[in-house]
Short mmCIF file of C-alpha atoms and ligand atoms in Angstrom, two decimals:
data_model
loop_
_atom_site.label_atom_id
_atom_site.label_comp_id
_atom_site.label_asym_id
_atom_site.label_seq_id
_atom_site.Cartn_x
_atom_site.Cartn_y
_atom_site.Cartn_z
CA GLY A 197 -5.14 -92.42 93.33
CA LYS A 198 -5.81 -96.11 93.85
CA GLY A 199 -5.37 -95.85 97.60
CA THR A 200 -4.84 -99.27 99.11
CA PHE A 201 -6.21 -101.07 96.05
CA ASP A 202 -4.03 -102.76 93.42
CA HIS A 203 -6.14 -101.43 90.58
CA PHE A 204 -8.64 -98.68 89.90
CA MET A 205 -11.10 -101.37 88.85
CA LEU A 206 -11.06 -102.96 92.30
CA LYS A 207 -11.30 -99.55 93.94
CA GLU A 208 -14.29 -98.72 91.76
CA ILE A 209 -15.98 -102.05 92.52
CA HIS A 210 -15.56 -101.32 96.23
CA SER A 211 -16.82 -97.76 95.87
CA GLN A 212 -20.26 -98.87 94.69
CA PRO A 213 -21.96 -98.49 98.07
CA ALA A 214 -21.06 -94.79 97.88
CA SER A 215 -21.69 -94.30 94.16
CA LEU A 216 -25.09 -96.00 94.34
CA GLY A 217 -25.98 -93.93 97.39
CA LYS A 218 -25.32 -90.82 95.29
CA THR A 219 -27.36 -92.18 92.40
CA THR A 220 -30.50 -92.57 94.52
CA ARG A 221 -30.02 -89.61 96.88
CA GLY A 222 -33.10 -87.39 97.01
CA ARG A 223 -34.77 -89.32 94.21
CA ILE A 224 -36.95 -91.72 96.22
CA ALA A 225 -40.03 -90.34 98.01
CA ASP A 226 -40.02 -90.86 101.79
CA ASP A 227 -43.19 -92.93 101.63
CA LYS A 228 -41.66 -95.13 98.86
CA ARG A 229 -44.65 -94.49 96.61
CA GLY A 230 -42.86 -92.58 93.90
CA VAL A 231 -39.64 -91.09 92.59
CA ARG A 232 -38.62 -87.52 91.82
CA LEU A 233 -36.02 -86.87 89.20
CA GLU A 234 -36.01 -83.21 90.07
CA GLU A 235 -33.49 -82.05 87.46
CA LEU A 236 -35.57 -83.51 84.67
CA ASP A 237 -37.92 -81.20 82.81
CA THR A 238 -40.75 -83.67 82.43
CA GLY A 239 -42.09 -81.56 79.55
CA VAL A 240 -39.89 -83.79 77.38
CA LEU A 241 -42.30 -86.63 78.19
CA ASP A 242 -45.41 -84.88 76.81
CA GLY A 243 -47.01 -87.04 74.16
CA VAL A 244 -44.43 -89.81 74.42
CA ALA A 245 -45.88 -93.16 73.35
CA ASP A 246 -42.80 -95.37 73.14
CA VAL A 247 -39.12 -95.44 74.07
CA HIS A 248 -36.02 -96.41 72.07
CA PHE A 249 -32.79 -97.03 73.94
CA VAL A 250 -29.54 -96.67 71.98
CA ALA A 251 -26.22 -97.70 73.53
CA CYS A 252 -23.00 -99.72 73.13
CA GLY A 253 -21.19 -102.36 75.17
CA THR A 254 -21.87 -102.28 78.89
CA SER A 255 -24.28 -99.38 78.49
CA TYR A 256 -26.29 -101.54 76.06
CA HIS A 257 -26.64 -104.16 78.80
CA ALA A 258 -27.87 -101.49 81.22
CA ALA A 259 -30.36 -100.38 78.55
CA LEU A 260 -31.66 -103.95 78.24
CA ILE A 261 -32.51 -103.84 81.94
CA GLY A 262 -34.02 -100.37 81.56
CA ALA A 263 -36.24 -101.70 78.77
CA ARG A 264 -37.40 -104.56 80.94
CA MET A 265 -38.28 -102.08 83.71
CA LEU A 266 -40.30 -100.03 81.23
CA SER A 267 -42.11 -103.00 79.74
CA ASP A 268 -42.99 -104.07 83.30
CA VAL A 269 -44.98 -100.81 83.61
CA GLY A 270 -46.58 -101.12 80.19
CA VAL A 271 -44.40 -98.77 78.12
CA ARG A 272 -43.57 -99.92 74.58
CA THR A 273 -39.81 -100.12 74.39
CA ARG A 274 -37.07 -101.22 72.00
CA VAL A 275 -33.32 -101.43 72.56
CA PHE A 276 -30.84 -100.85 69.74
CA ARG A 277 -27.11 -101.24 69.44
CA ALA A 278 -26.31 -97.62 68.66
CA SER A 279 -24.28 -98.55 65.57
CA GLU A 280 -27.39 -100.19 64.04
CA TYR A 281 -29.90 -97.47 64.88
CA ALA A 282 -29.99 -95.43 61.68
CA LYS A 283 -30.56 -98.53 59.52
CA THR A 284 -32.98 -100.46 61.73
CA ALA A 285 -35.10 -97.99 63.71
CA GLY A 286 -37.55 -97.35 60.90
CA PRO A 287 -39.85 -94.36 61.26
CA VAL A 288 -39.24 -92.34 64.41
CA SER A 289 -41.53 -89.46 65.33
CA GLU A 290 -42.06 -86.90 68.08
CA THR A 291 -44.01 -89.52 70.05
CA THR A 292 -40.85 -91.60 70.39
CA LEU A 293 -38.48 -90.80 73.25
CA VAL A 294 -34.97 -91.84 72.26
CA VAL A 295 -32.69 -92.47 75.24
CA PRO A 296 -28.95 -92.70 74.54
CA VAL A 297 -27.34 -94.48 77.49
CA THR A 298 -23.65 -93.57 77.60
CA GLN A 299 -21.28 -93.32 80.52
CA SER A 300 -18.87 -90.96 78.78
CA GLY A 301 -21.38 -89.11 76.66
CA GLU A 302 -18.75 -89.20 73.90
CA THR A 303 -19.17 -92.60 72.21
CA ALA A 304 -19.26 -91.93 68.47
CA ASP A 305 -21.79 -94.67 67.64
CA THR A 306 -24.15 -93.44 70.35
CA LEU A 307 -23.79 -89.79 69.33
CA SER A 308 -24.54 -90.79 65.76
CA ALA A 309 -27.75 -92.54 66.88
CA LEU A 310 -28.66 -89.47 68.95
CA ARG A 311 -28.19 -87.25 65.88
CA THR A 312 -30.35 -89.61 63.80
CA ALA A 313 -33.07 -89.33 66.45
CA ASN A 314 -32.80 -85.54 66.58
CA GLU A 315 -32.96 -85.31 62.77
CA ARG A 316 -36.03 -87.55 62.62
CA GLY A 317 -37.85 -85.36 65.13
CA ALA A 318 -37.86 -87.64 68.18
CA ALA A 319 -37.68 -86.32 71.72
CA THR A 320 -34.26 -87.20 73.17
CA MET A 321 -33.02 -87.68 76.71
CA THR A 322 -29.55 -88.99 77.46
CA VAL A 323 -28.66 -90.98 80.56
CA THR A 324 -24.99 -90.21 81.18
CA ASN A 325 -22.32 -89.84 83.83
CA VAL A 326 -20.66 -86.76 82.41
CA VAL A 327 -22.17 -83.32 82.86
CA GLY A 328 -21.26 -81.17 79.86
CA SER A 329 -20.55 -84.16 77.60
CA THR A 330 -21.49 -84.04 73.92
CA ALA A 331 -24.51 -86.30 74.51
CA ALA A 332 -25.70 -84.06 77.34
CA ARG A 333 -25.35 -80.98 75.14
CA GLU A 334 -27.06 -82.44 72.08
CA ALA A 335 -30.00 -84.23 73.72
CA ASP A 336 -33.17 -82.33 74.66
CA GLU A 337 -32.78 -83.50 78.26
CA SER A 338 -30.18 -85.26 80.40
CA LEU A 339 -30.46 -87.51 83.39
CA PHE A 340 -27.21 -87.96 85.29
CA ILE A 341 -26.20 -91.25 86.91
CA ARG A 342 -23.92 -89.50 89.46
CA ALA A 343 -21.40 -92.35 89.69
CA GLY A 344 -18.37 -90.05 89.82
CA PRO A 345 -15.33 -90.39 87.55
CA GLU A 346 -14.40 -93.92 86.46
CA ILE A 347 -10.74 -94.55 85.63
CA GLY A 348 -10.68 -98.28 84.85
CA VAL A 349 -11.50 -98.95 81.21
CA ALA A 350 -13.89 -101.74 82.23
CA ALA A 351 -17.14 -100.14 83.37
CA THR A 352 -18.24 -101.29 86.84
CA LYS A 353 -19.68 -98.63 89.12
CA THR A 354 -21.09 -96.77 86.15
CA PHE A 355 -23.01 -99.88 85.03
CA THR A 356 -24.70 -100.29 88.41
CA SER A 357 -25.51 -96.57 88.57
CA GLN A 358 -26.94 -96.73 85.04
CA VAL A 359 -29.19 -99.63 86.00
CA VAL A 360 -30.42 -97.86 89.13
CA THR A 361 -31.01 -94.59 87.25
CA LEU A 362 -32.95 -96.38 84.51
CA THR A 363 -34.97 -98.21 87.15
CA LEU A 364 -35.92 -94.86 88.71
CA LEU A 365 -36.67 -93.36 85.28
CA ALA A 366 -39.03 -96.25 84.52
CA GLN A 367 -41.00 -95.48 87.69
CA GLN A 368 -41.18 -91.80 86.70
CA LEU A 369 -42.54 -92.75 83.27
CA ALA A 370 -44.97 -95.18 84.91
CA ALA A 371 -46.40 -92.20 86.80
CA ASP A 372 -46.30 -89.68 83.93
CA LEU A 373 -47.21 -91.52 80.73
CA PRO A 374 -50.89 -92.08 80.00
CA GLY A 375 -51.45 -95.81 79.62
CA ALA A 376 -48.52 -96.78 81.85
CA THR A 377 -49.25 -98.48 85.17
CA PRO A 378 -47.09 -98.17 88.29
CA ARG A 379 -45.69 -101.48 89.57
CA ASP A 380 -47.68 -103.28 92.27
CA ASP A 381 -44.43 -103.81 94.17
CA LEU A 382 -43.20 -100.20 93.86
CA PRO A 383 -42.71 -99.67 97.64
CA GLU A 384 -40.78 -102.95 97.93
CA LEU A 385 -38.62 -102.05 94.92
CA LEU A 386 -37.83 -98.54 96.19
CA THR A 387 -37.13 -99.81 99.70
CA ALA A 388 -34.72 -102.39 98.26
CA LEU A 389 -33.02 -99.71 96.14
CA GLU A 390 -32.37 -97.62 99.24
CA ARG A 391 -30.74 -100.63 100.87
CA ILE A 392 -28.57 -101.43 97.87
CA PRO A 393 -25.41 -99.70 99.24
CA GLU A 394 -25.60 -101.88 102.35
CA HIS A 395 -26.15 -105.03 100.28
CA VAL A 396 -23.29 -104.21 97.89
CA GLU A 397 -21.07 -103.73 100.94
CA GLN A 398 -22.03 -107.23 102.11
CA VAL A 399 -21.18 -108.70 98.71
CA VAL A 400 -17.79 -106.98 98.31
CA THR A 401 -16.66 -107.82 101.82
CA SER A 402 -17.75 -111.48 101.80
CA SER A 403 -17.36 -112.51 98.14
CA ARG A 404 -15.66 -115.82 97.45
CA ALA A 405 -14.90 -114.82 93.87
CA SER A 406 -11.14 -114.66 94.51
CA ASP A 407 -10.97 -118.33 95.69
CA LEU A 408 -12.99 -119.25 92.66
CA ALA A 409 -10.65 -117.45 90.27
CA THR A 410 -7.61 -119.49 91.27
CA ARG A 411 -9.53 -122.72 90.57
CA LEU A 412 -10.80 -121.77 87.18
CA LEU A 413 -7.76 -120.89 85.10
CA GLU A 414 -6.80 -122.84 81.96
CA TYR A 415 -10.23 -123.54 80.55
CA ASP A 416 -11.19 -123.31 76.85
CA ALA A 417 -14.10 -120.92 77.24
CA TYR A 418 -16.54 -119.55 79.79
CA PHE A 419 -20.29 -119.38 79.12
CA PHE A 420 -22.67 -117.15 81.04
CA ILE A 421 -26.41 -117.86 81.05
CA GLY A 422 -29.53 -116.27 82.49
CA ARG A 423 -33.17 -115.51 81.69
CA GLY A 424 -35.08 -112.26 81.64
CA MET A 425 -33.20 -109.59 83.53
CA SER A 426 -30.58 -112.10 84.62
CA GLN A 427 -29.81 -112.72 80.95
CA SER A 428 -28.63 -109.09 80.75
CA VAL A 429 -26.45 -109.73 83.81
CA ALA A 430 -25.03 -112.83 82.08
CA LEU A 431 -24.23 -110.82 78.93
CA GLU A 432 -22.52 -108.13 81.00
CA GLY A 433 -20.66 -110.75 83.05
CA ALA A 434 -19.26 -112.29 79.88
CA LEU A 435 -18.29 -108.92 78.40
CA LYS A 436 -16.42 -107.88 81.54
CA PHE A 437 -14.71 -111.27 81.73
CA LYS A 438 -13.46 -111.27 78.14
CA GLU A 439 -12.35 -107.63 78.27
CA ILE A 440 -9.98 -108.03 81.17
CA THR A 441 -9.01 -111.74 81.21
CA TYR A 442 -8.63 -112.09 77.38
CA GLU A 443 -10.29 -115.49 77.79
CA HIS A 444 -13.12 -116.52 75.50
CA ALA A 445 -16.40 -115.74 77.26
CA GLU A 446 -19.92 -115.56 75.83
CA GLY A 447 -23.29 -114.75 77.32
CA PHE A 448 -26.45 -116.53 76.18
CA ALA A 449 -30.14 -116.55 76.95
CA ALA A 450 -30.29 -119.74 79.03
CA GLY A 451 -33.06 -121.11 76.84
CA GLN A 452 -30.87 -120.75 73.73
CA LEU A 453 -28.10 -123.02 74.99
CA LYS A 454 -29.75 -126.12 73.53
CA HIS A 455 -30.29 -124.39 70.17
CA GLY A 456 -26.59 -124.33 69.31
CA PRO A 457 -24.05 -123.27 71.93
CA LEU A 458 -24.47 -126.60 73.78
CA ALA A 459 -22.33 -128.13 71.03
CA LEU A 460 -19.37 -126.25 72.54
CA VAL A 461 -19.96 -127.42 76.11
CA THR A 462 -17.36 -129.86 77.52
CA PRO A 463 -15.63 -130.38 80.90
CA GLU A 464 -13.32 -127.56 79.74
CA THR A 465 -16.07 -124.92 79.55
CA PRO A 466 -17.38 -123.72 82.90
CA VAL A 467 -20.93 -122.34 82.77
CA VAL A 468 -21.81 -119.36 84.93
CA GLY A 469 -25.53 -119.41 85.78
CA VAL A 470 -27.20 -116.22 86.98
CA PHE A 471 -29.83 -117.81 89.21
CA THR A 472 -31.72 -114.71 90.36
CA GLY A 473 -35.38 -113.75 90.23
CA GLU A 474 -38.42 -115.73 89.23
CA GLU A 475 -36.79 -117.39 86.25
CA ALA A 476 -33.98 -118.96 88.31
CA GLY A 477 -35.63 -122.39 88.33
CA GLN A 478 -35.77 -122.53 84.55
CA THR A 479 -32.18 -121.37 84.25
CA VAL A 480 -31.22 -124.24 86.57
CA THR A 481 -32.85 -126.67 84.10
CA ASN A 482 -30.65 -125.26 81.34
CA ALA A 483 -27.54 -125.35 83.51
CA MET A 484 -28.19 -129.06 84.12
CA GLU A 485 -28.05 -129.64 80.35
CA ALA A 486 -24.49 -128.32 80.50
CA ARG A 487 -23.62 -130.18 83.68
CA THR A 488 -24.64 -133.47 82.04
CA ARG A 489 -21.92 -132.72 79.45
CA GLY A 490 -19.36 -132.37 82.22
CA ALA A 491 -19.30 -128.57 82.57
CA GLU A 492 -18.60 -127.13 85.98
CA ILE A 493 -21.49 -124.88 87.11
CA ILE A 494 -20.68 -121.62 88.82
CA GLY A 495 -23.90 -120.23 90.24
CA VAL A 496 -24.78 -116.76 91.46
CA GLY A 497 -27.94 -116.25 93.48
CA PRO A 498 -29.48 -115.96 96.94
CA ALA A 499 -28.57 -118.49 99.65
CA GLY A 500 -31.02 -121.37 99.51
CA GLY A 501 -32.22 -120.32 96.03
CA PRO A 502 -32.91 -122.89 93.29
CA GLY A 503 -29.41 -122.45 91.86
CA GLU A 504 -27.50 -123.44 94.95
CA ALA A 505 -27.95 -127.21 94.73
CA ALA A 506 -27.28 -127.15 90.99
CA SER A 507 -23.92 -125.37 91.34
CA ASP A 508 -20.42 -126.72 91.92
CA ILE A 509 -19.48 -123.32 93.28
CA TYR A 510 -22.05 -120.76 94.40
CA LEU A 511 -21.59 -117.05 94.93
CA THR A 512 -24.36 -115.66 97.09
CA VAL A 513 -26.23 -112.38 97.00
CA PRO A 514 -28.57 -111.00 99.68
CA ASP A 515 -32.17 -112.15 99.25
CA THR A 516 -33.62 -108.78 98.27
CA HIS A 517 -35.98 -107.58 95.50
CA PRO A 518 -35.25 -109.50 92.25
CA VAL A 519 -34.13 -106.33 90.44
CA CYS A 520 -31.59 -105.67 93.18
CA GLN A 521 -30.52 -109.32 93.29
CA ASN A 522 -29.52 -108.92 89.66
CA LEU A 523 -27.43 -105.85 90.46
CA LEU A 524 -25.72 -107.72 93.26
CA ALA A 525 -25.10 -110.72 90.99
CA ASN A 526 -23.40 -108.29 88.61
CA VAL A 527 -21.10 -107.19 91.45
CA GLN A 528 -20.12 -110.83 92.07
CA LEU A 529 -19.33 -111.20 88.36
CA GLN A 530 -17.27 -107.99 88.39
CA LEU A 531 -15.20 -109.55 91.18
CA PHE A 532 -14.96 -112.90 89.37
CA ALA A 533 -13.62 -111.17 86.23
CA TYR A 534 -11.26 -109.01 88.27
CA HIS A 535 -9.71 -111.81 90.31
CA THR A 536 -9.35 -114.10 87.29
CA ALA A 537 -7.62 -111.33 85.33
CA LYS A 538 -5.35 -110.72 88.31
CA GLU A 539 -4.36 -114.38 88.48
CA LEU A 540 -3.56 -114.20 84.77
CA ASP A 541 -1.55 -111.02 85.34
CA ARG A 542 -3.50 -108.97 82.81
CA SER A 543 -3.39 -105.22 82.34
CA ILE A 544 -6.64 -104.79 84.23
CA ASP A 545 -7.14 -101.04 84.20
CA LYS A 546 -6.08 -100.67 80.55
CA PRO A 547 -6.85 -103.88 78.66
CA ARG A 548 -5.11 -104.27 75.30
CA ASN A 549 -6.87 -102.78 72.25
CA LEU A 550 -9.58 -101.02 74.30
CA ALA A 551 -10.19 -97.35 75.08
CA LYS A 552 -12.30 -95.78 77.81
CA SER A 553 -14.26 -93.79 75.33
CA VAL A 554 -14.59 -94.87 71.71
CA THR A 555 -14.73 -91.75 69.60
CA VAL A 556 -14.62 -93.43 66.18
CA GLN A 557 -17.53 -95.18 64.45
C1 LIG B 748 -17.15 -102.15 78.87
C2 LIG B 748 -17.01 -100.81 78.36
C3 LIG B 748 -17.52 -100.50 76.96
C4 LIG B 748 -18.40 -99.26 77.05
C5 LIG B 748 -18.87 -98.80 75.66
C6 LIG B 748 -19.82 -97.64 75.74
O1 LIG B 748 -16.55 -102.31 80.11
O2 LIG B 748 -16.52 -99.97 79.05
O3 LIG B 748 -18.23 -101.59 76.42
O4 LIG B 748 -19.51 -99.57 77.86
O5 LIG B 748 -17.75 -98.48 74.89
O6 LIG B 748 -19.25 -96.55 76.39
P1 LIG B 748 -20.14 -95.34 76.93
O7 LIG B 748 -21.00 -95.87 78.00
O8 LIG B 748 -19.16 -94.31 77.40
O9 LIG B 748 -20.96 -94.86 75.76
#
């Protein structure tokens, strides 16, 4: 049941310290110099030269972060919306590892992309939450995110577990693929990942997102911006927000704002800036372009970070490794979406027109 929580979504947001603890358990070496994904038969990686991610919705946003983690270690990677894979992938061979990222393991578009990959002779490895799902049965290998069952239609704890699993997978590939190079900051990254449950706990217990929600009703639209990995967090923040509030929300690469979307910015369109990581300063520059047009700036980032002074309202995250800062920023945006939807009295756990698992193409 929901226990003391009003909705499964809020319960699931609050359960992330536990779910993320399960995701990493036993997978990080004691000396923080490597990972072990013990259930994975690494034979599937033999001869792999590049990686294609295929996914939909929230899982697509997790895949974008996974791709960034792989490109950081020198692995050629592309990310496809699963529904576009068959038409746009071009030649795929046994040197391509195709990774369907799917919480349910039952999404029709993602299964179709997986079948395309299998038919074209690629190696396949699904990253999923559900043992025994169709994706797990049809892929050559499976890597489980171990988030536990998710009841709310809006994916929350499964997104963060996907991101952490893909981050670990990237470090495994960095060690196993010829030509890939382990990250210089691997010990710092793995140390930060082990502390993520504690940091998520800090965010969920101290978040000011509910005060923010009551102030921000009745606007025309909500824009979410970020750069690099924080762009993926912005896209996911906007998706979660539109799904459960039914308000118009869009995510953009911060640098693209001035190439079109800025025409929509007015005092009635708050801009949510994900001010995490090295690119935060540049995202601030873009947020100022919106502020000049009267938009309220809602920032998310570490205390004292470059976004703080640029924001009308600032939601803080612990000052940890940039990858983990992005995960924590996502948790703040989960809470922002949740509390806004609650103020608007929406059907949070079962938003209109949406299903937990989309089994039609
Ligand atoms: C968003 C959401 C959907 C799913 C998408 C893929 O909150 O839940 O966008 O992420 O339908 O579902 P899976 O991951 O089961 O393939």
